[in-house]
PDB file of C-alpha atoms in Angstrom:
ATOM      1  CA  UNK U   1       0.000   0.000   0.000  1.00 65.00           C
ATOM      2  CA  UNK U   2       2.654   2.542   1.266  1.00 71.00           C
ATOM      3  CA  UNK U   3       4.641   1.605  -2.170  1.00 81.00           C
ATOM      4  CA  UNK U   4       1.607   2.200  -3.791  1.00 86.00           C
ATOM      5  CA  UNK U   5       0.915   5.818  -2.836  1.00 91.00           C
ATOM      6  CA  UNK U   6       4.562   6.699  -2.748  1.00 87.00           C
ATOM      7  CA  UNK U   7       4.640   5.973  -6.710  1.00 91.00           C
ATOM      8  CA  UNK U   8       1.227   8.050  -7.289  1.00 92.00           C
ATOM      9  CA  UNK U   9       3.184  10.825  -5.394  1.00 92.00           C
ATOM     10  CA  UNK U  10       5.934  10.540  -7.169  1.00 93.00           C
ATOM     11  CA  UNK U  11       4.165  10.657 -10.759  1.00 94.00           C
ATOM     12  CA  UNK U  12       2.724  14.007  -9.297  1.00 94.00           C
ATOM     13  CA  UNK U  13       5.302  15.128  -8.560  1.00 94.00           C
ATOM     14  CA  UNK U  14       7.241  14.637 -11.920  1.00 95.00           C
ATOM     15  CA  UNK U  15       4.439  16.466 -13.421  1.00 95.00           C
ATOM     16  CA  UNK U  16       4.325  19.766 -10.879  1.00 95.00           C
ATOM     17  CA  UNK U  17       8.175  20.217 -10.370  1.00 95.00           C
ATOM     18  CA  UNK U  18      10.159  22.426 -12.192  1.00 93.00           C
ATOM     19  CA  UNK U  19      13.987  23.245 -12.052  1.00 92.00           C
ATOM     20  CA  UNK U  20      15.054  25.925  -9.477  1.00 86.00           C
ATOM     21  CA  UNK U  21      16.866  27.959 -12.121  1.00 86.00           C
ATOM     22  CA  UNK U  22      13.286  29.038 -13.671  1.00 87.00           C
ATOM     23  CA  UNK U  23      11.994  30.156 -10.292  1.00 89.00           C
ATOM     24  CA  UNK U  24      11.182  34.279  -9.561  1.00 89.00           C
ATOM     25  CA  UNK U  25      12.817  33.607  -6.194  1.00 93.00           C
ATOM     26  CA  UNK U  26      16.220  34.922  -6.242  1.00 94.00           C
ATOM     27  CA  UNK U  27      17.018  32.872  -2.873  1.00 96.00           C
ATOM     28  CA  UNK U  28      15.740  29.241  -4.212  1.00 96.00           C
ATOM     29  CA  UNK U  29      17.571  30.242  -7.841  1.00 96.00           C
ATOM     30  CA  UNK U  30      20.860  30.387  -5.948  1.00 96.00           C
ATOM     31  CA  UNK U  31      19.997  27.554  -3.853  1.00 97.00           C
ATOM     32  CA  UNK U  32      19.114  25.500  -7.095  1.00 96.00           C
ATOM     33  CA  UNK U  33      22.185  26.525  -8.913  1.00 95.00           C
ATOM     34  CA  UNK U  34      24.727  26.411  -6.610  1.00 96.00           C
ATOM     35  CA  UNK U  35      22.864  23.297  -4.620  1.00 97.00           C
ATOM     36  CA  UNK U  36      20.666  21.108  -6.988  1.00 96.00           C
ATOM     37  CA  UNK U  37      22.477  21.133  -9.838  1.00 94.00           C
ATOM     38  CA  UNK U  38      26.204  20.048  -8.295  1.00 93.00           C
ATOM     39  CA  UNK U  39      24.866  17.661  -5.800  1.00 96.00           C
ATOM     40  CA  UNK U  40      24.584  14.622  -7.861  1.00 91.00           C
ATOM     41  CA  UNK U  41      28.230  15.190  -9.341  1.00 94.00           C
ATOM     42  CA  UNK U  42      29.445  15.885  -5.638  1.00 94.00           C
ATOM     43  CA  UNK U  43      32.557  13.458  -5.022  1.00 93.00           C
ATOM     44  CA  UNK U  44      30.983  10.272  -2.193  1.00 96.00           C
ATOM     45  CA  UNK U  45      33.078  10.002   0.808  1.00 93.00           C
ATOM     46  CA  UNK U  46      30.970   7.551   2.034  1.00 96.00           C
ATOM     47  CA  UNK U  47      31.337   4.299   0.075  1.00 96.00           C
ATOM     48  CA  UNK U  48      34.009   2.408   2.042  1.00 96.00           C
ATOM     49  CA  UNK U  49      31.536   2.770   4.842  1.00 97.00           C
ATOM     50  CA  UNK U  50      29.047   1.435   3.046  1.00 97.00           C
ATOM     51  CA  UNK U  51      31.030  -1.311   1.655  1.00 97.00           C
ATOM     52  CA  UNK U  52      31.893  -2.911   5.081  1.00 97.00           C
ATOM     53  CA  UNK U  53      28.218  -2.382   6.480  1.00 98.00           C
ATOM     54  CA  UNK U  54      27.593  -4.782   3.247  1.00 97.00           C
ATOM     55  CA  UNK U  55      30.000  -7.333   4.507  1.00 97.00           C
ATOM     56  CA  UNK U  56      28.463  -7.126   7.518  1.00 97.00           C
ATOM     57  CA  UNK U  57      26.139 -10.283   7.974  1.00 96.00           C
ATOM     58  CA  UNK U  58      25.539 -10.801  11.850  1.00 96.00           C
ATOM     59  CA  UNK U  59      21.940  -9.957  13.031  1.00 97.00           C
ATOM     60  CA  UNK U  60      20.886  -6.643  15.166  1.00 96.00           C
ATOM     61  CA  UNK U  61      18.324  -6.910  17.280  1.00 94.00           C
ATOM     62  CA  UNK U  62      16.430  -3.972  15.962  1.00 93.00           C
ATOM     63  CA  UNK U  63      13.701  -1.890  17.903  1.00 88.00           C
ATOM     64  CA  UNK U  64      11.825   0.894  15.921  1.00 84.00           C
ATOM     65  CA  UNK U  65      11.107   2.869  19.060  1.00 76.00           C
ATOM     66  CA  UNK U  66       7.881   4.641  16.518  1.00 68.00           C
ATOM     67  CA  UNK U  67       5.575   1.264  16.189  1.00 68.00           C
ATOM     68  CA  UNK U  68       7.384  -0.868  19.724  1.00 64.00           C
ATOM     69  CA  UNK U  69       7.734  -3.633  16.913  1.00 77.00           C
ATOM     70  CA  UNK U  70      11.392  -5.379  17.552  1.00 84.00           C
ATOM     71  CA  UNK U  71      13.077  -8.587  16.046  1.00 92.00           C
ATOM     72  CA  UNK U  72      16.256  -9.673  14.323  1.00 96.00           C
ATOM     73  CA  UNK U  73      17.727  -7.884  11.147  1.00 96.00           C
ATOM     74  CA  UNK U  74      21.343  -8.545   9.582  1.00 97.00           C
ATOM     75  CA  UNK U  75      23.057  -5.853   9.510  1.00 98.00           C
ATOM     76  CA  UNK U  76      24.140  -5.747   5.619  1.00 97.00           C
ATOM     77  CA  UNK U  77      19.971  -5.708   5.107  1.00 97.00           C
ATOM     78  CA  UNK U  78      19.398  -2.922   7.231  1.00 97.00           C
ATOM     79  CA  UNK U  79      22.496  -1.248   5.534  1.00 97.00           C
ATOM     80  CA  UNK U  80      20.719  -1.749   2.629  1.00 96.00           C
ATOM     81  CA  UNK U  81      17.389  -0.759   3.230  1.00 94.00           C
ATOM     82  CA  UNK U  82      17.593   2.121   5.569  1.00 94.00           C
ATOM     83  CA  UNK U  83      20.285   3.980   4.800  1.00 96.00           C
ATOM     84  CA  UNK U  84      20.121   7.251   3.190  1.00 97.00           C
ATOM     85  CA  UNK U  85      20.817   6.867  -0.544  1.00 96.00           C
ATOM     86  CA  UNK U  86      23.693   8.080  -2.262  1.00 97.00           C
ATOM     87  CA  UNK U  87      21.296  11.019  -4.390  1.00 97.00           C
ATOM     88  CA  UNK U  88      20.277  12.115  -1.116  1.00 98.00           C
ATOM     89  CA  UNK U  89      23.846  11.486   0.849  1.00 98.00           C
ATOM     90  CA  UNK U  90      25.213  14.307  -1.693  1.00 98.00           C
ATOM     91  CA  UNK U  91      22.693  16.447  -1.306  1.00 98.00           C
ATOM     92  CA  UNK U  92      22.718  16.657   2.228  1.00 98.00           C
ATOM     93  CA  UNK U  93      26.510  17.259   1.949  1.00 98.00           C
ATOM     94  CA  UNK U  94      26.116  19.595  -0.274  1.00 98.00           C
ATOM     95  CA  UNK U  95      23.244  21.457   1.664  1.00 98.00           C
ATOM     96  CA  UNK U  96      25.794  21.845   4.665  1.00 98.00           C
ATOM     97  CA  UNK U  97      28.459  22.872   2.723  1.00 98.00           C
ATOM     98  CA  UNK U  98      26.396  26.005   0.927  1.00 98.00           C
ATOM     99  CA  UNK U  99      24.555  27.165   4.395  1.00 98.00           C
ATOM    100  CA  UNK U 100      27.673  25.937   6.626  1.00 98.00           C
ATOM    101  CA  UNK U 101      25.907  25.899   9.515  1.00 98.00           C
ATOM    102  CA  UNK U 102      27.814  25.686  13.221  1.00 98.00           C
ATOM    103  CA  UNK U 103      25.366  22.804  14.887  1.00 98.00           C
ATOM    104  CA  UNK U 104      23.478  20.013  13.250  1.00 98.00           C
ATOM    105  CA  UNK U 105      21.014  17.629  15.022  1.00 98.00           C
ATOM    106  CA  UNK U 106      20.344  14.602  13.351  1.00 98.00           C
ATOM    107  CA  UNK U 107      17.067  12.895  14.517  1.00 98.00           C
ATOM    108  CA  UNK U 108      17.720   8.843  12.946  1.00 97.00           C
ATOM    109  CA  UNK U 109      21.291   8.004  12.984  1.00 97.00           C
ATOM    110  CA  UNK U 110      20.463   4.430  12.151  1.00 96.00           C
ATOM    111  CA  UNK U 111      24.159   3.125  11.194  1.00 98.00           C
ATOM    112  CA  UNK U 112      25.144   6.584  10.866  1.00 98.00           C
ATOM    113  CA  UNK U 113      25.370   7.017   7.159  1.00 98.00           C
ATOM    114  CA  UNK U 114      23.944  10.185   6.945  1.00 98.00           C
ATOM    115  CA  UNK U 115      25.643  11.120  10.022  1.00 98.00           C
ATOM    116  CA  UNK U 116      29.037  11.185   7.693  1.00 98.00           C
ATOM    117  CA  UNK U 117      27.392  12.959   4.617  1.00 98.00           C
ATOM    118  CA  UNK U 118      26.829  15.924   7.640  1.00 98.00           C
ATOM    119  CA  UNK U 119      30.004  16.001   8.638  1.00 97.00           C
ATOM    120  CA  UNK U 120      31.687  15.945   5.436  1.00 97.00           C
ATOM    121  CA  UNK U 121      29.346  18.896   4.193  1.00 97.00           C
ATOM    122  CA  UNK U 122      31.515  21.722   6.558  1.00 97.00           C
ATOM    123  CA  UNK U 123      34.772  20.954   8.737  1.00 96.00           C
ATOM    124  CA  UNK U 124      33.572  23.418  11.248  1.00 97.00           C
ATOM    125  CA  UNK U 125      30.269  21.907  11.989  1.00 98.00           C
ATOM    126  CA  UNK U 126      29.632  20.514  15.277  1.00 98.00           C
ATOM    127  CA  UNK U 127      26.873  17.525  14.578  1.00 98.00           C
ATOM    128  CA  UNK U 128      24.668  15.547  17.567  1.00 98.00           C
ATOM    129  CA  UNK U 129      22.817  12.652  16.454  1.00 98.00           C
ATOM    130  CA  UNK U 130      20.425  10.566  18.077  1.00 98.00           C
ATOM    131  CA  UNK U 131      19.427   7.297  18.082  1.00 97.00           C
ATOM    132  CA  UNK U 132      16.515   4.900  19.778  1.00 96.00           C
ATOM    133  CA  UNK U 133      17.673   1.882  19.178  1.00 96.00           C
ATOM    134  CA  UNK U 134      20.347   0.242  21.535  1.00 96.00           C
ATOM    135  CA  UNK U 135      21.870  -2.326  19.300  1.00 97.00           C
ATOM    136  CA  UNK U 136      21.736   0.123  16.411  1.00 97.00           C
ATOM    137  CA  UNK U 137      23.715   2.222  18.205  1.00 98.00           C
ATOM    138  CA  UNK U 138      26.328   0.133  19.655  1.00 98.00           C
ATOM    139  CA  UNK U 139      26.821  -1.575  15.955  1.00 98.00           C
ATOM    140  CA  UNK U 140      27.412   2.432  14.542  1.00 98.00           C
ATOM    141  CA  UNK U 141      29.793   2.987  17.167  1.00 98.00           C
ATOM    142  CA  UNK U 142      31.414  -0.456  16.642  1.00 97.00           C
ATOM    143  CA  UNK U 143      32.087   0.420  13.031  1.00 97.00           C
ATOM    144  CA  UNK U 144      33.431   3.639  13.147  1.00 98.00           C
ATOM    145  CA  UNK U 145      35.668   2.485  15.510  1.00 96.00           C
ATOM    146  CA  UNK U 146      36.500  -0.252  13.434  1.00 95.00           C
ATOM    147  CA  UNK U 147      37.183   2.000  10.694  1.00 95.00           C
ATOM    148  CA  UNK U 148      38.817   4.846  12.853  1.00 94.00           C
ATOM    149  CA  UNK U 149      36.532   7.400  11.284  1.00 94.00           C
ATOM    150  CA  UNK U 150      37.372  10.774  12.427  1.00 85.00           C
ATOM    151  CA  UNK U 151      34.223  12.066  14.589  1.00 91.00           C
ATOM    152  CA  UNK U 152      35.769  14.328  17.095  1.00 95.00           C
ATOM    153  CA  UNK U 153      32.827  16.873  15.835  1.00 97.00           C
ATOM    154  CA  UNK U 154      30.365  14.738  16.825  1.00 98.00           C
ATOM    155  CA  UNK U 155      28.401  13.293  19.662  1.00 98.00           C
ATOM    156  CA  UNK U 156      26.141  10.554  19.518  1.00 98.00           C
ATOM    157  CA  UNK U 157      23.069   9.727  21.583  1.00 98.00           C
ATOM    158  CA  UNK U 158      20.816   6.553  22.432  1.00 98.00           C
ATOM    159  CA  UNK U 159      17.781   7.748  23.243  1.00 97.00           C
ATOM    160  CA  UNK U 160      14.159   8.029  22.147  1.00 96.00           C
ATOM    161  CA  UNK U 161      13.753  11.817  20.244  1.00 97.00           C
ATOM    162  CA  UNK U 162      10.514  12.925  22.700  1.00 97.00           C
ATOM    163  CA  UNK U 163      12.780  12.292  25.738  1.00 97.00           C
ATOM    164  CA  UNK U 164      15.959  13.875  24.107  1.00 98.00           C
ATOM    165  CA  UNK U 165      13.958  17.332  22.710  1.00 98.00           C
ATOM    166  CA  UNK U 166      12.383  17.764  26.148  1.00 97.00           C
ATOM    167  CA  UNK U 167      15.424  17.944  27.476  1.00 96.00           C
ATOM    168  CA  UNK U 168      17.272  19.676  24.457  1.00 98.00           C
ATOM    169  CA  UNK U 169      16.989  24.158  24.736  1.00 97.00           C
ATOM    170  CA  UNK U 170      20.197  24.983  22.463  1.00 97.00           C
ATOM    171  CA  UNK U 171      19.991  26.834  19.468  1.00 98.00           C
ATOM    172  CA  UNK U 172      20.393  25.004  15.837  1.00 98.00           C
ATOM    173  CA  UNK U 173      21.263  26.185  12.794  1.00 98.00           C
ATOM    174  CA  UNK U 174      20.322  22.967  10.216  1.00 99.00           C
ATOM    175  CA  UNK U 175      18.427  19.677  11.340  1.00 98.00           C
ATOM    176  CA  UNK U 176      18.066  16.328   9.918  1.00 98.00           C
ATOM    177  CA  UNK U 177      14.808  14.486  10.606  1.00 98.00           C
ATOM    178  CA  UNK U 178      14.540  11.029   9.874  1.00 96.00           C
ATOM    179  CA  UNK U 179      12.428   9.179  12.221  1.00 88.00           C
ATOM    180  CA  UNK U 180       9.208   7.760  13.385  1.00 91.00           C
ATOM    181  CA  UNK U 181       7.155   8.444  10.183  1.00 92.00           C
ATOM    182  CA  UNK U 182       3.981   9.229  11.526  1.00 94.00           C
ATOM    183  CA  UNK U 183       1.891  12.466  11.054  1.00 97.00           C
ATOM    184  CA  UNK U 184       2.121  13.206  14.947  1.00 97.00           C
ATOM    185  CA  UNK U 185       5.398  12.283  15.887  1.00 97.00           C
ATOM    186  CA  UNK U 186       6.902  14.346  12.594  1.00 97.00           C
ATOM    187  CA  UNK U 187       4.742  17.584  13.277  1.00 98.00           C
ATOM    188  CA  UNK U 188       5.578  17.238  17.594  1.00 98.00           C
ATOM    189  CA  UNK U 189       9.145  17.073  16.889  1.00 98.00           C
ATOM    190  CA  UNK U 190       9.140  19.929  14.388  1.00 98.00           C
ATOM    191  CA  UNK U 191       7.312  22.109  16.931  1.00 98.00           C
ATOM    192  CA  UNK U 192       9.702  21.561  19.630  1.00 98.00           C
ATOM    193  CA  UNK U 193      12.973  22.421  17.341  1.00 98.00           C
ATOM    194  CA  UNK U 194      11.606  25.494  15.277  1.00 98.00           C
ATOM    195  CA  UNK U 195      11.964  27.711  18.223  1.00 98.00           C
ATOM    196  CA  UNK U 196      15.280  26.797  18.437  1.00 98.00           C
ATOM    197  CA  UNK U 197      16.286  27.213  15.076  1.00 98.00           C
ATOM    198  CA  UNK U 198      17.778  30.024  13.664  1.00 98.00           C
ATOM    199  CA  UNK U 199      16.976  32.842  11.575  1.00 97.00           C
ATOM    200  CA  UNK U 200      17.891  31.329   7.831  1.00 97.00           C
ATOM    201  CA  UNK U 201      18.432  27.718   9.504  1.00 98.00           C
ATOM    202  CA  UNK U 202      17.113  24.977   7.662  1.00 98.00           C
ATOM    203  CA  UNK U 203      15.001  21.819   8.800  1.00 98.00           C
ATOM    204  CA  UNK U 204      15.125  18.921   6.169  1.00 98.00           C
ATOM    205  CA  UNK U 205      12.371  16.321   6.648  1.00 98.00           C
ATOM    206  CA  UNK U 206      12.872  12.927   5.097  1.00 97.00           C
ATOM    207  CA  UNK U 207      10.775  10.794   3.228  1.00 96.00           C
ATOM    208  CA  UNK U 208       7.847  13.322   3.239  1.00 97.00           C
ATOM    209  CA  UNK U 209       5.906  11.223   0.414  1.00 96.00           C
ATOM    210  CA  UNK U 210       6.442   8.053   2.245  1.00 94.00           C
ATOM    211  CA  UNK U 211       2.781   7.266   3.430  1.00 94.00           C
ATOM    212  CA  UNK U 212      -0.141   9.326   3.474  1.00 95.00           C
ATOM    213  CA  UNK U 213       0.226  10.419   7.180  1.00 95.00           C
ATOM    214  CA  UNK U 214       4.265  11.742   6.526  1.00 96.00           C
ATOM    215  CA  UNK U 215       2.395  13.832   3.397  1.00 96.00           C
ATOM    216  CA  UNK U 216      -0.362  15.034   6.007  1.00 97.00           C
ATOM    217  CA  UNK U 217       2.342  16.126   8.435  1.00 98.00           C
ATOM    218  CA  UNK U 218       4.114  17.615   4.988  1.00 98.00           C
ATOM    219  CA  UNK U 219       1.181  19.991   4.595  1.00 97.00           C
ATOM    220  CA  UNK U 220       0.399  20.932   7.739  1.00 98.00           C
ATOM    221  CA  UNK U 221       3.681  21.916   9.035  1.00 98.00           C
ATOM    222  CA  UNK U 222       3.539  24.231   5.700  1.00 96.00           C
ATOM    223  CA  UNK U 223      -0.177  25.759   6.664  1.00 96.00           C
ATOM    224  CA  UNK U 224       0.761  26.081  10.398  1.00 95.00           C
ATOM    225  CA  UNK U 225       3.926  27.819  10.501  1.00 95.00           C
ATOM    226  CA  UNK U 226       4.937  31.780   9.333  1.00 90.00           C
ATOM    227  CA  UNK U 227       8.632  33.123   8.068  1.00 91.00           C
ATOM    228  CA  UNK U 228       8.487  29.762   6.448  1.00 96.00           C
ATOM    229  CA  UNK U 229       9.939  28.986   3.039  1.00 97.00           C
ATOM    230  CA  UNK U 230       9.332  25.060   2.158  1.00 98.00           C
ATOM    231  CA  UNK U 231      10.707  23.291  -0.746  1.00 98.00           C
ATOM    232  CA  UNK U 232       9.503  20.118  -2.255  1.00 98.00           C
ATOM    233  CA  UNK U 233      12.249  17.422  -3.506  1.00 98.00           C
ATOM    234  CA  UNK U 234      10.403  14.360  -3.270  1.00 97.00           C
ATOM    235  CA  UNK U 235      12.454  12.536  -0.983  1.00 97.00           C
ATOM    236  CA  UNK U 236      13.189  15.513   0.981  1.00 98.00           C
ATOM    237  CA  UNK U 237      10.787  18.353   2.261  1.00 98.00           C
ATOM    238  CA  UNK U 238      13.381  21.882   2.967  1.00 98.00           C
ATOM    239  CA  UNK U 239      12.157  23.772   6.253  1.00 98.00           C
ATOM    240  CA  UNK U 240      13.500  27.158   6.039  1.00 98.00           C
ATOM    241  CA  UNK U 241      13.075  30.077   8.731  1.00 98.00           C
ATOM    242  CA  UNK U 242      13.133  33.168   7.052  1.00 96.00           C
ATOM    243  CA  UNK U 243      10.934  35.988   8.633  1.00 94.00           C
ATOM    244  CA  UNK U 244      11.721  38.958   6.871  1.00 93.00           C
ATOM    245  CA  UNK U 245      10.971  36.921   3.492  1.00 92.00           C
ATOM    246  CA  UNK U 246       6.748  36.104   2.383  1.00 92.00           C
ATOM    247  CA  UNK U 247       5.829  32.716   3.060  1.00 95.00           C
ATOM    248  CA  UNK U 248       6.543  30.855  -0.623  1.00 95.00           C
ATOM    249  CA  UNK U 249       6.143  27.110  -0.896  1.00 96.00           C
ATOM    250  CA  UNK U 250       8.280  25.536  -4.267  1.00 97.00           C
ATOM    251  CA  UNK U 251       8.503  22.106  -5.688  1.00 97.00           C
ATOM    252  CA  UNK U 252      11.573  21.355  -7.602  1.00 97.00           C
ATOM    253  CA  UNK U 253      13.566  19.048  -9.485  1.00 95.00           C
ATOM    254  CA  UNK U 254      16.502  17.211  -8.086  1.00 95.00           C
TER     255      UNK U 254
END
């Protein structure tokens, strides 16, 4: 079913996007030419990570913290199918490294595949990422330590993201959301972090065509919220706080 409606989206979406370089906007025409349309072509520093979570073939005992459903997954499978893809790896890179923002929250490290594509996007960046799941977690941090990846920019968190944002007050400048894909999960956490975020920050919502109740959340975080400019990618939904600019909404071609 879910596949279902995210194709139908998808066809819609082929039909109403157009490419950022024929928008009025002068802000989204820079974004699209100096964003969009290098992304793709952006060099992957990623793939020898990915290559030994492939080789990876023991089992995780995997908890999705949004449903309370658990059970065994290997790890090269969950590599495989939740990890951001590479189209969407670049472009978050390539986000950070145009709006070079100073801290990052990632909400879904999983095995902390996007959690590279952040840091690689600007050296300066300091990035905290949280997790729900334990063994998740602990197999991340296994691997990176494995691989001696540099992270001393980063600090990672096991927790469950209410418990984490009730606790969390500092200010953010770009945020990753990718987690618990339901319409009132994705609209609470959103409420809690746009006070915090700052003027020209960005929120990037994942998989906002997913299901029907990630699209619901799509739209009404668009109708409920002012100084916002939101951008439609398909995979990704772009959150950004701008109050002295009218409220625009665009869907574009990546």
């Amino acid at each position: 079913m879910k596949q279902f409606f995210a194709t139908k989206e998808y066809l819609k979406y082929q039909v109403n996007a157009r490419f950022g370089t024929s928008t009025h906007s002068p802000f989204v025409y820079e974004l699209a030419k100096n964003v969009l349309s290098k992304a793709k072509t952006t060099k992957d520093l990623t793939v020898a990570y990915r290559r030994a979570l492939l080789r990876e073939k023991n089992f995780l005992d995997k908890t999705d913290l949004g449903t309370g459903h658990s059970g065994l997954v290997q790890t090269n499978r969950l590599a495989k199918s939740s990890s951001i893809r590479a189209k969407y790896g670049k472009l978050l890179q390539s986000l950070v490294a145009y709006h070079q923002p100073a801290q990052i929250l990632e909400l879904g490290t999983c095995l902390g595949v996007s959690s590279l594509y952040l840091l690689h996007g600007y050296p300066h960046a300091q990035l905290q990422s949280v997790e729900g799941c334990p063994a998740t977690f602990a197999k991340r941090a296994n691997m990176y330590a494995q691989l001696n990846l540099p992270i001393e920019r980063a600090r990672f968190i096991n927790s469950d993201f209410d418990s984490f944002l009730d606790n969390f007050s500092q200010d953010v400048d770009f945020v990753f959301i990718d987690g618990n894909h339901s319409f009132e999960a994705t609209t609470r956490y959103f409420a809690k972090l746009w006070p915090l975020l700052s003027e020209n920050g960005l929120i990037v919502l994942d998989d906002i065509h997913w299901s029907p109740q990630m699209q619901q959340a799509w739209t009404q975080i668009q109708a409920d919220y002012q100084s916002l400019i939101t951008i439609d990618l398909y995979q990704f939904g772009l959150c950004y706080k701008r109050s002295y600019q009218q409220k625009e909404h665009f869907i574009l071609r990546y």
